[in-house]
Every structure is written in C-alpha cells, then in structure tokens.
PDB file of C-alpha atoms and ligand atoms in Angstrom:
ATOM      1  CA  UNK A   5      90.795 -35.172 -55.275  1.00 61.00           C
ATOM      2  CA  UNK A   6      90.448 -33.386 -52.003  1.00 65.00           C
ATOM      3  CA  UNK A   7      92.103 -35.103 -49.067  1.00 69.00           C
ATOM      4  CA  UNK A   8      89.691 -36.533 -46.523  1.00 77.00           C
ATOM      5  CA  UNK A   9      89.996 -34.613 -43.223  1.00 86.00           C
ATOM      6  CA  UNK A  10      91.777 -36.895 -40.621  1.00 93.00           C
ATOM      7  CA  UNK A  11      89.297 -38.109 -37.986  1.00 96.00           C
ATOM      8  CA  UNK A  12      90.523 -36.869 -34.487  1.00 97.00           C
ATOM      9  CA  UNK A  13      90.687 -39.087 -31.402  1.00 98.00           C
ATOM     10  CA  UNK A  14      91.084 -38.022 -27.774  1.00 98.00           C
ATOM     11  CA  UNK A  15      92.378 -40.859 -25.495  1.00 98.00           C
ATOM     12  CA  UNK A  16      92.109 -40.870 -21.770  1.00 98.00           C
ATOM     13  CA  UNK A  17      94.644 -42.606 -19.651  1.00 98.00           C
ATOM     14  CA  UNK A  18      95.625 -43.117 -15.954  1.00 98.00           C
ATOM     15  CA  UNK A  19      98.556 -45.576 -16.188  1.00 97.00           C
ATOM     16  CA  UNK A  20     101.280 -47.104 -18.165  1.00 97.00           C
ATOM     17  CA  UNK A  21      99.212 -46.446 -21.541  1.00 98.00           C
ATOM     18  CA  UNK A  22     100.148 -49.562 -23.227  1.00 98.00           C
ATOM     19  CA  UNK A  23      96.826 -49.430 -24.623  1.00 98.00           C
ATOM     20  CA  UNK A  24      97.412 -45.709 -25.860  1.00 98.00           C
ATOM     21  CA  UNK A  25     100.653 -47.272 -27.374  1.00 98.00           C
ATOM     22  CA  UNK A  26      98.724 -49.929 -28.972  1.00 98.00           C
ATOM     23  CA  UNK A  27      96.509 -47.154 -30.866  1.00 98.00           C
ATOM     24  CA  UNK A  28      99.668 -45.046 -31.654  1.00 98.00           C
ATOM     25  CA  UNK A  29     101.340 -47.860 -33.367  1.00 98.00           C
ATOM     26  CA  UNK A  30      98.225 -48.876 -35.157  1.00 98.00           C
ATOM     27  CA  UNK A  31      97.931 -45.329 -36.683  1.00 98.00           C
ATOM     28  CA  UNK A  32     101.672 -45.253 -37.450  1.00 97.00           C
ATOM     29  CA  UNK A  33     101.659 -48.662 -39.287  1.00 97.00           C
ATOM     30  CA  UNK A  34      98.293 -47.776 -41.087  1.00 96.00           C
ATOM     31  CA  UNK A  35      96.112 -50.361 -39.487  1.00 97.00           C
ATOM     32  CA  UNK A  36      93.871 -47.395 -38.435  1.00 97.00           C
ATOM     33  CA  UNK A  37      93.871 -45.147 -41.388  1.00 95.00           C
ATOM     34  CA  UNK A  38      92.981 -41.386 -41.782  1.00 95.00           C
ATOM     35  CA  UNK A  39      92.859 -40.654 -38.215  1.00 97.00           C
ATOM     36  CA  UNK A  40      95.159 -39.013 -35.528  1.00 98.00           C
ATOM     37  CA  UNK A  41      95.134 -38.925 -31.865  1.00 98.00           C
ATOM     38  CA  UNK A  42      95.080 -35.165 -31.307  1.00 98.00           C
ATOM     39  CA  UNK A  43      94.933 -35.214 -27.478  1.00 98.00           C
ATOM     40  CA  UNK A  44      95.856 -37.298 -24.463  1.00 98.00           C
ATOM     41  CA  UNK A  45      94.407 -36.595 -21.245  1.00 98.00           C
ATOM     42  CA  UNK A  46      95.134 -37.971 -17.756  1.00 97.00           C
ATOM     43  CA  UNK A  47      93.755 -37.576 -14.349  1.00 97.00           C
ATOM     44  CA  UNK A  48      97.136 -38.785 -12.974  1.00 97.00           C
ATOM     45  CA  UNK A  49     100.172 -36.486 -13.818  1.00 95.00           C
ATOM     46  CA  UNK A  50     102.443 -39.612 -13.101  1.00 97.00           C
ATOM     47  CA  UNK A  51     100.737 -41.628 -15.664  1.00 97.00           C
ATOM     48  CA  UNK A  52     103.499 -43.078 -17.940  1.00 98.00           C
ATOM     49  CA  UNK A  53     100.940 -42.558 -20.778  1.00 98.00           C
ATOM     50  CA  UNK A  54     101.498 -38.914 -20.855  1.00 98.00           C
ATOM     51  CA  UNK A  55     105.169 -39.695 -21.676  1.00 98.00           C
ATOM     52  CA  UNK A  56     104.106 -41.941 -24.555  1.00 98.00           C
ATOM     53  CA  UNK A  57     101.962 -39.239 -25.924  1.00 98.00           C
ATOM     54  CA  UNK A  58     104.803 -36.607 -25.564  1.00 98.00           C
ATOM     55  CA  UNK A  59     107.334 -39.086 -27.513  1.00 98.00           C
ATOM     56  CA  UNK A  60     104.870 -38.915 -30.325  1.00 98.00           C
ATOM     57  CA  UNK A  61     104.386 -34.996 -30.447  1.00 98.00           C
ATOM     58  CA  UNK A  62     100.732 -35.573 -29.071  1.00 98.00           C
ATOM     59  CA  UNK A  63      99.178 -32.788 -26.866  1.00 97.00           C
ATOM     60  CA  UNK A  64      98.754 -33.739 -23.404  1.00 97.00           C
ATOM     61  CA  UNK A  65      96.920 -32.280 -20.607  1.00 96.00           C
ATOM     62  CA  UNK A  66      96.210 -33.677 -17.150  1.00 94.00           C
ATOM     63  CA  UNK A  67      94.015 -32.753 -14.291  1.00 90.00           C
ATOM     64  CA  UNK A  68      93.223 -34.974 -11.092  1.00 94.00           C
ATOM     65  CA  UNK A  69      89.603 -34.488  -9.605  1.00 95.00           C
ATOM     66  CA  UNK A  70      91.341 -34.210  -6.193  1.00 95.00           C
ATOM     67  CA  UNK A  71      93.540 -31.148  -7.634  1.00 93.00           C
ATOM     68  CA  UNK A  72      90.666 -29.665  -9.271  1.00 93.00           C
ATOM     69  CA  UNK A  73      88.291 -29.994  -6.174  1.00 95.00           C
ATOM     70  CA  UNK A  74      90.937 -28.456  -3.968  1.00 95.00           C
ATOM     71  CA  UNK A  75      91.204 -25.491  -6.298  1.00 93.00           C
ATOM     72  CA  UNK A  76      87.559 -25.052  -6.789  1.00 93.00           C
ATOM     73  CA  UNK A  77      85.997 -24.930  -3.280  1.00 93.00           C
ATOM     74  CA  UNK A  78      82.135 -26.137  -3.091  1.00 96.00           C
ATOM     75  CA  UNK A  79      82.378 -27.652  -6.594  1.00 95.00           C
ATOM     76  CA  UNK A  80      81.440 -31.295  -7.064  1.00 96.00           C
ATOM     77  CA  UNK A  81      82.704 -34.238  -8.985  1.00 95.00           C
ATOM     78  CA  UNK A  82      79.959 -33.756 -11.670  1.00 95.00           C
ATOM     79  CA  UNK A  83      81.421 -30.105 -12.124  1.00 95.00           C
ATOM     80  CA  UNK A  84      84.941 -31.705 -12.554  1.00 95.00           C
ATOM     81  CA  UNK A  85      83.353 -33.899 -15.130  1.00 95.00           C
ATOM     82  CA  UNK A  86      81.886 -31.276 -16.994  1.00 94.00           C
ATOM     83  CA  UNK A  87      85.441 -29.326 -17.270  1.00 94.00           C
ATOM     84  CA  UNK A  88      86.736 -32.751 -18.163  1.00 95.00           C
ATOM     85  CA  UNK A  89      84.411 -33.266 -20.724  1.00 95.00           C
ATOM     86  CA  UNK A  90      84.857 -29.684 -22.143  1.00 94.00           C
ATOM     87  CA  UNK A  91      88.827 -30.340 -22.241  1.00 95.00           C
ATOM     88  CA  UNK A  92      87.863 -33.648 -24.072  1.00 96.00           C
ATOM     89  CA  UNK A  93      85.973 -31.674 -26.767  1.00 95.00           C
ATOM     90  CA  UNK A  94      88.860 -29.197 -27.226  1.00 94.00           C
ATOM     91  CA  UNK A  95      91.070 -31.973 -27.397  1.00 95.00           C
ATOM     92  CA  UNK A  96      89.896 -32.284 -30.898  1.00 95.00           C
ATOM     93  CA  UNK A  97      92.521 -29.471 -31.634  1.00 93.00           C
ATOM     94  CA  UNK A  98      94.905 -30.430 -29.033  1.00 94.00           C
ATOM     95  CA  UNK A  99      93.746 -27.718 -26.663  1.00 91.00           C
ATOM     96  CA  UNK A 100      92.589 -29.415 -23.682  1.00 91.00           C
ATOM     97  CA  UNK A 101      95.077 -27.509 -21.464  1.00 88.00           C
ATOM     98  CA  UNK A 102      93.399 -24.185 -21.966  1.00 84.00           C
ATOM     99  CA  UNK A 103      90.001 -25.540 -20.793  1.00 82.00           C
ATOM    100  CA  UNK A 104      91.492 -27.440 -17.730  1.00 81.00           C
ATOM    101  CA  UNK A 105      93.293 -24.250 -16.750  1.00 71.00           C
ATOM    102  CA  UNK A 106      89.909 -22.228 -16.823  1.00 69.00           C
ATOM    103  CA  UNK A 107      86.535 -23.747 -16.954  1.00 53.00           C
ATOM    104  CA  UNK A 108      85.096 -20.514 -18.610  1.00 58.00           C
ATOM    105  CA  UNK A 109      86.473 -21.731 -21.898  1.00 60.00           C
ATOM    106  CA  UNK A 110      83.718 -22.861 -24.236  1.00 65.00           C
ATOM    107  CA  UNK A 111      84.690 -24.896 -27.381  1.00 69.00           C
ATOM    108  CA  UNK A 112      83.029 -25.558 -30.651  1.00 76.00           C
ATOM    109  CA  UNK A 113      85.212 -28.527 -31.657  1.00 85.00           C
ATOM    110  CA  UNK A 114      84.554 -32.015 -30.895  1.00 93.00           C
ATOM    111  CA  UNK A 115      86.660 -35.008 -31.766  1.00 97.00           C
ATOM    112  CA  UNK A 116      85.290 -38.077 -33.738  1.00 97.00           C
ATOM    113  CA  UNK A 117      85.996 -40.509 -31.039  1.00 98.00           C
ATOM    114  CA  UNK A 118      86.584 -40.639 -27.506  1.00 98.00           C
ATOM    115  CA  UNK A 119      88.678 -43.676 -26.072  1.00 98.00           C
ATOM    116  CA  UNK A 120      88.990 -44.422 -22.302  1.00 98.00           C
ATOM    117  CA  UNK A 121      92.057 -46.495 -22.415  1.00 97.00           C
ATOM    118  CA  UNK A 122      92.647 -47.820 -18.620  1.00 95.00           C
ATOM    119  CA  UNK A 123      91.159 -44.615 -17.459  1.00 96.00           C
ATOM    120  CA  UNK A 124      90.691 -45.038 -13.642  1.00 94.00           C
ATOM    121  CA  UNK A 125      87.738 -42.845 -13.094  1.00 93.00           C
ATOM    122  CA  UNK A 126      84.086 -43.478 -13.480  1.00 90.00           C
ATOM    123  CA  UNK A 127      82.585 -40.942 -15.791  1.00 92.00           C
ATOM    124  CA  UNK A 128      79.103 -39.265 -14.543  1.00 93.00           C
ATOM    125  CA  UNK A 129      76.016 -38.615 -16.617  1.00 94.00           C
ATOM    126  CA  UNK A 130      77.283 -35.097 -16.868  1.00 95.00           C
ATOM    127  CA  UNK A 131      80.380 -35.917 -18.616  1.00 96.00           C
ATOM    128  CA  UNK A 132      78.331 -37.855 -21.169  1.00 96.00           C
ATOM    129  CA  UNK A 133      75.743 -34.913 -21.508  1.00 95.00           C
ATOM    130  CA  UNK A 134      78.665 -32.543 -22.368  1.00 94.00           C
ATOM    131  CA  UNK A 135      79.984 -34.944 -24.780  1.00 95.00           C
ATOM    132  CA  UNK A 136      76.421 -35.197 -26.443  1.00 94.00           C
ATOM    133  CA  UNK A 137      76.777 -37.008 -29.645  1.00 93.00           C
ATOM    134  CA  UNK A 138      80.458 -37.726 -29.700  1.00 95.00           C
ATOM    135  CA  UNK A 139      80.987 -41.442 -29.392  1.00 96.00           C
ATOM    136  CA  UNK A 140      83.074 -42.635 -26.343  1.00 97.00           C
ATOM    137  CA  UNK A 141      84.224 -46.223 -25.884  1.00 97.00           C
ATOM    138  CA  UNK A 142      85.973 -47.885 -22.880  1.00 96.00           C
ATOM    139  CA  UNK A 143      88.225 -50.919 -22.384  1.00 96.00           C
ATOM    140  CA  UNK A 144      87.294 -53.259 -19.829  1.00 96.00           C
ATOM    141  CA  UNK A 145      89.187 -56.573 -18.847  1.00 97.00           C
ATOM    142  CA  UNK A 146      86.206 -58.689 -18.324  1.00 96.00           C
ATOM    143  CA  UNK A 147      83.264 -60.255 -20.324  1.00 96.00           C
ATOM    144  CA  UNK A 148      79.835 -58.244 -20.447  1.00 94.00           C
ATOM    145  CA  UNK A 149      78.168 -58.158 -16.931  1.00 90.00           C
ATOM    146  CA  UNK A 150      80.619 -60.508 -15.511  1.00 93.00           C
ATOM    147  CA  UNK A 151      82.994 -58.124 -13.445  1.00 92.00           C
ATOM    148  CA  UNK A 152      81.891 -54.622 -13.655  1.00 89.00           C
ATOM    149  CA  UNK A 153      84.201 -52.301 -11.767  1.00 87.00           C
ATOM    150  CA  UNK A 154      87.629 -52.291 -10.404  1.00 90.00           C
ATOM    151  CA  UNK A 155      90.148 -55.345 -10.167  1.00 95.00           C
ATOM    152  CA  UNK A 156      88.019 -57.266 -12.743  1.00 96.00           C
ATOM    153  CA  UNK A 157      91.167 -59.513 -13.705  1.00 97.00           C
ATOM    154  CA  UNK A 158      91.962 -60.329 -10.074  1.00 98.00           C
ATOM    155  CA  UNK A 159      88.213 -61.038  -9.299  1.00 97.00           C
ATOM    156  CA  UNK A 160      88.095 -63.452 -12.342  1.00 97.00           C
ATOM    157  CA  UNK A 161      91.395 -65.171 -11.488  1.00 97.00           C
ATOM    158  CA  UNK A 162      90.218 -65.685  -7.721  1.00 96.00           C
ATOM    159  CA  UNK A 163      86.850 -67.018  -8.870  1.00 96.00           C
ATOM    160  CA  UNK A 164      88.473 -69.348 -11.471  1.00 96.00           C
ATOM    161  CA  UNK A 165      91.171 -70.581  -8.847  1.00 91.00           C
ATOM    162  CA  UNK A 166      88.198 -71.359  -6.547  1.00 92.00           C
ATOM    163  CA  UNK A 167      86.231 -73.143  -9.162  1.00 91.00           C
ATOM    164  CA  UNK A 168      83.607 -70.619  -9.065  1.00 92.00           C
ATOM    165  CA  UNK A 169      83.945 -69.004 -12.517  1.00 94.00           C
ATOM    166  CA  UNK A 170      81.293 -70.020 -14.856  1.00 88.00           C
ATOM    167  CA  UNK A 171      82.561 -71.648 -18.170  1.00 93.00           C
ATOM    168  CA  UNK A 172      86.199 -71.211 -16.943  1.00 95.00           C
ATOM    169  CA  UNK A 173      86.818 -68.174 -18.848  1.00 96.00           C
ATOM    170  CA  UNK A 174      87.006 -64.619 -18.500  1.00 97.00           C
ATOM    171  CA  UNK A 175      87.718 -62.006 -21.213  1.00 97.00           C
ATOM    172  CA  UNK A 176      88.082 -58.442 -22.567  1.00 98.00           C
ATOM    173  CA  UNK A 177      85.654 -56.031 -23.966  1.00 97.00           C
ATOM    174  CA  UNK A 178      85.374 -52.442 -25.321  1.00 97.00           C
ATOM    175  CA  UNK A 179      82.061 -51.087 -24.952  1.00 96.00           C
ATOM    176  CA  UNK A 180      80.204 -47.666 -25.728  1.00 96.00           C
ATOM    177  CA  UNK A 181      80.246 -45.622 -22.670  1.00 95.00           C
ATOM    178  CA  UNK A 182      76.812 -45.044 -20.650  1.00 87.00           C
ATOM    179  CA  UNK A 183      75.970 -43.770 -17.484  1.00 83.00           C
ATOM    180  CA  UNK A 184      76.011 -47.408 -15.838  1.00 81.00           C
ATOM    181  CA  UNK A 185      79.498 -48.592 -15.182  1.00 78.00           C
ATOM    182  CA  UNK A 186      80.915 -50.919 -17.737  1.00 76.00           C
ATOM    183  CA  UNK A 187      77.428 -51.597 -19.093  1.00 81.00           C
ATOM    184  CA  UNK A 188      77.317 -50.020 -22.433  1.00 87.00           C
ATOM    185  CA  UNK A 189      77.016 -51.889 -25.584  1.00 94.00           C
ATOM    186  CA  UNK A 190      79.764 -54.092 -26.426  1.00 96.00           C
ATOM    187  CA  UNK A 191      81.570 -53.307 -29.528  1.00 97.00           C
ATOM    188  CA  UNK A 192      84.295 -55.885 -29.338  1.00 98.00           C
ATOM    189  CA  UNK A 193      84.298 -58.851 -26.908  1.00 98.00           C
ATOM    190  CA  UNK A 194      87.078 -61.591 -26.651  1.00 98.00           C
ATOM    191  CA  UNK A 195      86.889 -64.437 -24.406  1.00 98.00           C
ATOM    192  CA  UNK A 196      90.148 -65.536 -22.485  1.00 98.00           C
ATOM    193  CA  UNK A 197      90.335 -69.183 -21.250  1.00 97.00           C
ATOM    194  CA  UNK A 198      91.536 -69.352 -17.562  1.00 96.00           C
ATOM    195  CA  UNK A 199      94.286 -71.977 -16.835  1.00 95.00           C
ATOM    196  CA  UNK A 200      94.371 -74.000 -13.602  1.00 93.00           C
ATOM    197  CA  UNK A 201      97.169 -72.940 -11.189  1.00 92.00           C
ATOM    198  CA  UNK A 202      98.205 -70.096 -13.306  1.00 95.00           C
ATOM    199  CA  UNK A 203      99.329 -67.095 -11.450  1.00 97.00           C
ATOM    200  CA  UNK A 204      97.333 -63.737 -11.465  1.00 97.00           C
ATOM    201  CA  UNK A 205     100.466 -62.090 -13.263  1.00 98.00           C
ATOM    202  CA  UNK A 206     100.368 -64.747 -16.354  1.00 98.00           C
ATOM    203  CA  UNK A 207      96.686 -64.203 -16.710  1.00 98.00           C
ATOM    204  CA  UNK A 208      97.013 -60.260 -16.585  1.00 97.00           C
ATOM    205  CA  UNK A 209      99.827 -60.584 -19.266  1.00 97.00           C
ATOM    206  CA  UNK A 210      97.585 -62.781 -21.574  1.00 98.00           C
ATOM    207  CA  UNK A 211      94.624 -60.241 -20.873  1.00 98.00           C
ATOM    208  CA  UNK A 212      96.943 -57.229 -21.668  1.00 97.00           C
ATOM    209  CA  UNK A 213      97.847 -58.849 -25.118  1.00 98.00           C
ATOM    210  CA  UNK A 214      94.308 -59.180 -25.903  1.00 98.00           C
ATOM    211  CA  UNK A 215      93.460 -55.590 -24.827  1.00 98.00           C
ATOM    212  CA  UNK A 216      96.068 -54.359 -27.022  1.00 98.00           C
ATOM    213  CA  UNK A 217      94.383 -56.100 -30.007  1.00 98.00           C
ATOM    214  CA  UNK A 218      90.645 -55.104 -29.414  1.00 98.00           C
ATOM    215  CA  UNK A 219      91.259 -51.596 -28.513  1.00 98.00           C
ATOM    216  CA  UNK A 220      92.644 -51.222 -31.951  1.00 98.00           C
ATOM    217  CA  UNK A 221      89.679 -53.365 -33.600  1.00 98.00           C
ATOM    218  CA  UNK A 222      87.095 -51.373 -31.677  1.00 98.00           C
ATOM    219  CA  UNK A 223      88.682 -47.899 -32.762  1.00 98.00           C
ATOM    220  CA  UNK A 224      88.586 -49.058 -36.298  1.00 98.00           C
ATOM    221  CA  UNK A 225      84.862 -50.223 -35.882  1.00 97.00           C
ATOM    222  CA  UNK A 226      83.758 -46.933 -34.357  1.00 97.00           C
ATOM    223  CA  UNK A 227      85.622 -44.759 -36.936  1.00 96.00           C
ATOM    224  CA  UNK A 228      84.119 -46.763 -39.860  1.00 94.00           C
ATOM    225  CA  UNK A 229      80.725 -45.975 -38.319  1.00 90.00           C
ATOM    226  CA  UNK A 230      81.288 -42.241 -38.711  1.00 79.00           C
ATOM    227  CA  UNK A 231      83.038 -42.526 -41.970  1.00 74.00           C
TER     228      UNK A 231
HETATM  229  C1  GRF B1117      94.182 -52.131 -18.386  1.00 50.91           C
HETATM  230  O1  GRF B1117      94.288 -53.452 -17.858  1.00 50.91           O
HETATM  231  C2  GRF B1117      92.913 -51.732 -18.380  1.00 50.91           C
HETATM  232  O2  GRF B1117      91.944 -52.540 -18.812  1.00 50.91           O
HETATM  233  C3  GRF B1117      93.008 -51.264 -16.680  1.00 50.91           C
HETATM  234  O3  GRF B1117      94.119 -50.759 -16.667  1.00 50.91           O
HETATM  235  C4  GRF B1117      95.052 -51.163 -17.493  1.00 50.91           C
HETATM  236  C5  GRF B1117      95.449 -50.040 -18.447  1.00 50.91           C
HETATM  237  O4  GRF B1117      96.646 -50.398 -18.927  1.00 50.91           O
HETATM  238  N1  GRF B1117      91.805 -50.278 -16.379  1.00 50.91           N
HETATM  239  P1  GRF B1117      97.387 -49.262 -19.796  1.00 50.91           P
HETATM  240  O5  GRF B1117      97.441 -47.924 -19.025  1.00 50.91           O
HETATM  241  O6  GRF B1117      96.642 -49.079 -21.029  1.00 50.91           O
HETATM  242  O7  GRF B1117      98.838 -49.996 -19.883  1.00 50.91           O
END
C-alpha cells in the first residue's frame, strides 16, 4: 500500500513560539497524524520560536518588514507581503530562505496549511492573493468580533475588571485568515470565564493553555478538510 505523502504545514511566529511547540508536540505524539511542519518563518530574528524549530530540525527563516524595506528602497509593505507569501509557499519544501534572500525566486510548491501562531504582523490582501487556495489560519486570544487586533487579552481583562465585559467572559479562537483583521470564519472557538480580581498575568496563563489546545484542534480540522 503506497504511503500517503505527509501534509506540509508552514508556521509563522513572532514570539516565544509556545503555540508552535504545541503543534510540534501534537505531531510528535501522533495527535496530528500524517503531517509535518516543513518551515517556521518569523518576522523577528530574536523570536524564541525559531530556537524551538531548530531544536526539532525544522527549517527556519526570518525577515522583518523593517529590514526588508530598508534593503529595498521604494518598495511597500504590500511588496514585502508578496515576498513573505512566496517564502511561505516555498516553505512546503523548507526553502523559504532562498525566496527571502532574493524575491526573484518563483516557487511551484505550496504547503497544505499555513498557521499564524502568534504572528504579530497584519497580512495584506496581497499576501492572501499570492497564497491563493492555500488555507491559512490565525490564532487570536478573543471571541469572534469582541477584541480584534492587539492586546486583546488585556482589553478583555480591563473591560471585565471595570464590569464592562458582556457576559463576563472572553475566549480564544482560531479563524481562517481574510483581509479584515481577525474577522475570518472561526474554525474553533473556546470561551474563557473571567474571574473577579484576577490579575492579567493569571488570565493570560489560563488563555495560553486554551490556545495550545485549540491551535492543535483547528490544525487537525483543517488538515482533515484537505484529506
Ligand atoms: C499568543 O497569546 C497569541 O495569541 C499572541 O501572542 C501569543 C503567542 O504566543 N498573538 P507564542 O509565541 O505562541 O508563545
């Protein structure tokens, strides 16, 4: 019986990479089957997520928009996003660095799934256009339409502590990426009850635990769709 080709996942990170680690562990322990993370890309060279990837022999690449714009006078953030997206496509074979080094490189490969795991960069429509039919999901620590954008956990915490959070709960979601920030169709949503007097750090800790669960669940769902 011919072995099914492993589905390729490209993960984009900007920070500690604990959500990337959750995906690495889920693949290692078989929770996510017949898949491999073929590339981790960061827009911050100091991202610990790159260290986690290297520890697991996963190809890494990084390029900050500031650095790229500095080297490409007159180019725009949309131009950067196109290069980043082509690097993502090349990530299906762990070859993102070649693309990031020179944007002349076209690539015919494409991963089965792109996961934005704490990727602190708003991707433009041009990024999605280059990705085409390649599915892309994003982790966002809030409920659909509640706290789009940055510092979602802090904004939910502040709202709750000042009795302005409807229903007294926040949450975490993984959604399909569309041009509008944090507005794509949710794949997995998990509510998190807020607690009176709880510190922001304690809430963040509870939220991160949920993130690590649902990023794996959402990845499984997306891969099953393209089975
Ligand atoms: C997560 O809270 C994510 O929602 C936010 O940044 C954090 C990423 O954490 N954007 P990590 O880099 O996966 O540890």
